Tab-separated table of C-alpha atoms in Angstrom:
chain	number	residue	atom	x	y	z
A	1	MET	CA	0.000	0.000	0.000
A	2	ALA	CA	1.488	3.304	-1.093
A	3	GLU	CA	2.361	5.692	1.698
A	4	GLN	CA	0.171	8.750	1.595
A	5	SER	CA	1.965	12.062	1.815
A	6	SER	CA	0.606	14.690	4.150
A	7	PRO	CA	-0.909	17.725	2.470
A	8	PRO	CA	1.349	20.787	2.520
A	9	VAL	CA	0.738	23.047	5.447
A	10	ALA	CA	0.224	26.683	4.525
A	11	PRO	CA	2.501	29.048	6.441
A	12	GLN	CA	0.751	30.953	9.155
A	13	ARG	CA	0.283	34.604	8.426
A	14	ARG	CA	1.148	36.945	11.207
A	15	GLY	CA	-1.361	39.605	11.956
A	16	ARG	CA	-0.378	43.224	11.814
A	17	GLY	CA	-0.601	43.549	15.565
A	18	ARG	CA	0.261	46.599	17.566
A	19	ARG	CA	3.289	48.722	16.951
A	20	PRO	CA	5.719	48.987	19.862
A	21	ALA	CA	4.868	51.896	22.140
A	22	ALA	CA	8.269	53.520	21.578
A	23	GLU	CA	7.717	53.430	17.816
A	24	VAL	CA	4.261	54.964	18.142
A	25	ARG	CA	5.538	57.695	20.447
A	26	ALA	CA	8.424	58.530	18.127
A	27	GLY	CA	6.010	58.737	15.202
A	28	VAL	CA	3.741	61.103	17.100
A	29	LEU	CA	6.675	63.357	18.001
A	30	ARG	CA	7.830	63.390	14.369
A	31	ALA	CA	4.366	64.378	13.194
A	32	ALA	CA	4.066	67.064	15.872
A	33	THR	CA	7.512	68.423	15.011
A	34	GLU	CA	6.672	68.650	11.305
A	35	LEU	CA	3.451	70.535	12.034
A	36	LEU	CA	5.188	72.816	14.533
A	37	LEU	CA	8.026	73.722	12.168
A	38	SER	CA	5.852	74.155	9.090
A	39	GLU	CA	2.769	75.877	10.528
A	40	GLY	CA	3.517	76.957	14.098
A	41	ILE	CA	2.149	76.034	17.491
A	42	LYS	CA	-1.525	76.545	16.559
A	43	ALA	CA	-1.252	73.664	14.089
A	44	VAL	CA	-0.269	71.211	16.821
A	45	THR	CA	-3.654	69.809	17.827
A	46	PHE	CA	-4.373	66.263	18.909
A	47	ASP	CA	-6.677	65.820	15.901
A	48	ARG	CA	-4.065	66.816	13.340
A	49	VAL	CA	-1.141	65.072	15.009
A	50	ALA	CA	-3.074	61.825	15.455
A	51	THR	CA	-4.099	61.858	11.797
A	52	ALA	CA	-0.581	62.618	10.584
A	53	ALA	CA	0.964	59.955	12.825
A	54	GLY	CA	-1.650	57.288	12.096
A	55	SER	CA	-2.421	57.053	15.777
A	56	SER	CA	-5.442	57.703	17.978
A	57	LYS	CA	-6.234	60.749	20.064
A	58	MET	CA	-6.661	58.444	23.050
A	59	THR	CA	-3.012	57.423	22.699
A	60	LEU	CA	-1.921	61.056	22.644
A	61	TYR	CA	-3.980	61.874	25.739
A	62	LYS	CA	-2.296	58.977	27.509
A	63	TRP	CA	1.160	60.495	27.022
A	64	TRP	CA	0.565	64.263	26.978
A	65	PRO	CA	-1.855	66.305	29.119
A	66	SER	CA	-2.384	68.851	26.346
A	67	ALA	CA	-1.431	69.663	22.784
A	68	GLY	CA	0.779	72.436	24.159
A	69	ALA	CA	2.754	69.935	26.220
A	70	LEU	CA	3.196	67.813	23.096
A	71	ALA	CA	4.403	70.861	21.140
A	72	ALA	CA	6.971	71.662	23.833
A	73	GLU	CA	8.403	68.140	23.761
A	74	ALA	CA	8.396	68.169	19.960
A	75	TYR	CA	10.496	71.334	19.978
A	76	PHE	CA	12.940	69.765	22.424
A	77	THR	CA	13.204	66.643	20.257
A	78	HIS	CA	14.004	68.846	17.273
A	79	SER	CA	16.557	71.079	18.996
A	80	GLU	CA	18.326	68.642	21.339
A	81	PRO	CA	20.814	67.152	18.828
A	82	ILE	CA	21.545	70.602	17.376
A	83	LEU	CA	22.240	72.255	20.727
A	84	GLU	CA	24.663	69.754	22.210
A	85	PHE	CA	27.278	71.341	24.463
A	86	PRO	CA	30.879	70.878	23.302
A	87	ASP	CA	33.462	70.066	25.958
A	88	THR	CA	36.958	70.789	24.656
A	89	GLY	CA	38.360	72.059	27.937
A	90	ASP	CA	38.263	75.683	26.737
A	91	ILE	CA	35.192	77.296	28.286
A	92	ARG	CA	35.334	80.406	26.111
A	93	ALA	CA	35.483	78.390	22.891
A	94	ASP	CA	32.825	75.935	24.090
A	95	ILE	CA	30.298	78.542	25.198
A	96	THR	CA	30.924	80.698	22.141
A	97	ALA	CA	30.324	77.698	19.871
A	98	GLN	CA	27.163	76.686	21.735
A	99	LEU	CA	25.713	80.189	21.878
A	100	CYS	CA	26.410	80.784	18.182
A	101	THR	CA	24.734	77.475	17.340
A	102	PHE	CA	21.717	78.565	19.386
A	103	VAL	CA	21.544	81.881	17.523
A	104	ARG	CA	21.851	80.159	14.132
A	105	LEU	CA	19.019	77.795	15.063
A	106	LEU	CA	16.749	80.683	16.023
A	107	ASN	CA	17.480	82.375	12.697
A	108	THR	CA	16.721	79.256	10.626
A	109	ASP	CA	13.348	78.455	9.020
A	110	GLY	CA	11.277	80.456	11.478
A	111	THR	CA	12.512	78.504	14.500
A	112	GLY	CA	12.857	81.692	16.529
A	113	ALA	CA	9.199	82.557	15.971
A	114	ILE	CA	8.221	79.038	17.029
A	115	LEU	CA	10.213	79.286	20.252
A	116	ALA	CA	8.772	82.736	20.935
A	117	GLY	CA	5.295	81.308	20.372
A	118	LEU	CA	5.896	78.488	22.835
A	119	ILE	CA	7.149	80.948	25.448
A	120	GLY	CA	4.129	83.189	24.878
A	121	VAL	CA	1.564	80.405	25.205
A	122	ALA	CA	3.381	79.054	28.270
A	123	GLN	CA	2.382	82.208	30.165
A	124	THR	CA	-1.262	81.075	30.217
A	125	ASP	CA	-0.972	77.304	29.651
A	126	PRO	CA	0.397	75.647	32.809
A	127	GLU	CA	0.705	72.242	31.137
A	128	LEU	CA	2.785	73.651	28.295
A	129	SER	CA	4.811	75.670	30.797
A	130	ALA	CA	5.605	72.562	32.847
A	131	ALA	CA	6.516	70.563	29.739
A	132	PHE	CA	8.669	73.401	28.389
A	133	SER	CA	10.605	73.554	31.642
A	134	LEU	CA	10.950	69.770	31.940
A	135	HIS	CA	11.958	69.027	28.373
A	136	TYR	CA	13.702	72.222	27.304
A	137	SER	CA	14.545	75.209	29.493
A	138	ALA	CA	15.527	73.420	32.713
A	139	THR	CA	17.448	70.829	30.713
A	140	ARG	CA	19.341	73.471	28.739
A	141	ARG	CA	20.104	75.413	31.928
A	142	ALA	CA	21.466	72.296	33.655
A	143	LEU	CA	23.808	71.621	30.721
A	144	ALA	CA	25.115	75.199	30.817
A	145	MET	CA	25.603	75.046	34.583
A	146	ALA	CA	27.504	71.764	34.237
A	147	ALA	CA	29.801	73.309	31.614
A	148	PHE	CA	30.565	76.229	33.920
A	149	GLU	CA	31.117	73.899	36.885
A	150	ARG	CA	33.717	71.982	34.870
A	151	ALA	CA	35.386	75.252	33.901
A	152	ARG	CA	35.516	76.344	37.536
A	153	GLU	CA	37.077	73.023	38.517
A	154	ARG	CA	39.744	73.648	35.856
A	155	GLY	CA	40.430	77.076	37.357
A	156	GLN	CA	39.010	79.002	34.403
A	157	LEU	CA	36.281	80.720	36.434
A	158	ARG	CA	36.364	82.355	39.849
A	159	ASP	CA	35.270	80.269	42.810
A	160	ASP	CA	32.895	82.981	44.039
A	161	LEU	CA	31.102	83.345	40.703
A	162	ASP	CA	27.304	82.884	40.660
A	163	LEU	CA	26.979	80.453	37.754
A	164	GLY	CA	23.210	80.854	37.540
A	165	ILE	CA	23.606	84.589	36.957
A	166	LEU	CA	26.208	83.871	34.271
A	167	VAL	CA	23.735	81.610	32.458
A	168	ASP	CA	21.096	84.347	32.676
A	169	GLN	CA	23.510	86.954	31.337
A	170	LEU	CA	24.352	84.903	28.252
A	171	TRP	CA	21.215	83.042	27.219
A	172	GLY	CA	18.858	85.556	28.804
A	173	ALA	CA	20.248	88.283	26.554
A	174	CYS	CA	19.564	86.109	23.503
A	175	TYR	CA	15.979	85.486	24.621
A	176	HIS	CA	15.576	89.225	25.198
A	177	ARG	CA	16.512	89.991	21.596
A	178	LEU	CA	14.295	87.153	20.386
A	179	LEU	CA	11.211	88.385	22.241
A	180	ILE	CA	11.866	92.137	22.010
A	181	PRO	CA	13.401	92.486	18.534
A	182	ASP	CA	14.643	96.062	18.832
A	183	ALA	CA	18.105	94.841	17.811
A	184	PRO	CA	19.171	91.856	15.690
A	185	LEU	CA	20.080	88.513	17.224
A	186	THR	CA	23.369	87.686	15.499
A	187	GLU	CA	26.438	85.544	16.027
A	188	GLU	CA	28.504	88.704	16.496
A	189	PHE	CA	26.191	89.608	19.374
A	190	ALA	CA	26.641	86.135	20.881
A	191	ILE	CA	30.429	86.411	20.683
A	192	ALA	CA	30.348	89.841	22.333
A	193	LEU	CA	28.189	88.430	25.145
A	194	VAL	CA	30.721	85.707	25.875
A	195	ASP	CA	33.655	88.118	25.743
A	196	ASN	CA	31.992	90.617	28.076
A	197	ALA	CA	30.831	87.977	30.550
A	198	LEU	CA	34.017	85.938	30.735
A	199	ASP	CA	36.363	88.906	30.795
A	200	GLY	CA	34.632	89.925	34.006
A	201	ALA	CA	34.164	86.418	35.416
A	202	GLY	CA	37.330	84.655	34.366
A	203	ASN	CA	40.454	83.862	36.281
A	204	ARG	CA	43.030	85.973	34.455
A	205	ALA	CA	45.816	83.655	35.530
A	206	ALA	CA	44.085	80.837	33.634
A	207	GLY	CA	44.120	82.847	30.445
A	208	THR	CA	40.375	83.261	29.951
A	209	ARG	CA	40.935	86.791	28.670
A	210	ARG	CA	42.089	85.276	25.389
A	211	SER	CA	39.329	86.298	23.005
A	212	VAL	CA	38.080	84.237	20.088
A	213	SER	CA	36.343	87.300	18.705
A	214	GLY	CA	39.501	88.256	16.844
A	215	ARG	CA	38.564	85.555	14.358
A	216	MET	CA	35.564	87.685	13.468
A	217	GLY	CA	37.755	90.741	12.881
A	218	ARG	CA	36.982	92.363	16.232
A	219	THR	CA	39.480	93.877	18.640
A	220	PRO	CA	39.530	92.053	22.031
């Protein structure tokens, strides 16, 4: 009697299933970032972001308390890799490079107007304000403080210097020109800020009076 062969078994098809949560979240942030950069903060609504990301509004509500909070995190996601702090051991060069990068970012593709819009809405939107502080402003401030702490440990800054005030003097001046545009926000302005601040705060014995502004054709 001939041996009967078993019928071929069709391979099981895997269902689409759910996307990993991290993938969904990253897709939502990408969609929110694209809307924020192309149309501004008013375009970042849960309806539009959910549609663009192929997600549900319920998912967005699970992760963000408001569309403003989502917009703030989207801005941080966009700016974080651009605004990394260099650490070459030369505080003047590092802060000058970082501050100039910040100024260039604000002058690119309407990014300054977007940041100004986020700051404006944060005055009346506590959820956006909290998200902006958590994901952006407090994070950026901590990185600047850490850079100055390292410089002080190397003897490049005075021991009695208030590092928080130094951060305010440098980045606060840039925000002032962003929000009150009576004068242009330029890289030359950023370099002058660093020179003025560090020439008053530096330890002269450590050579912090050496100015990088000469590269721009300015007299130290």
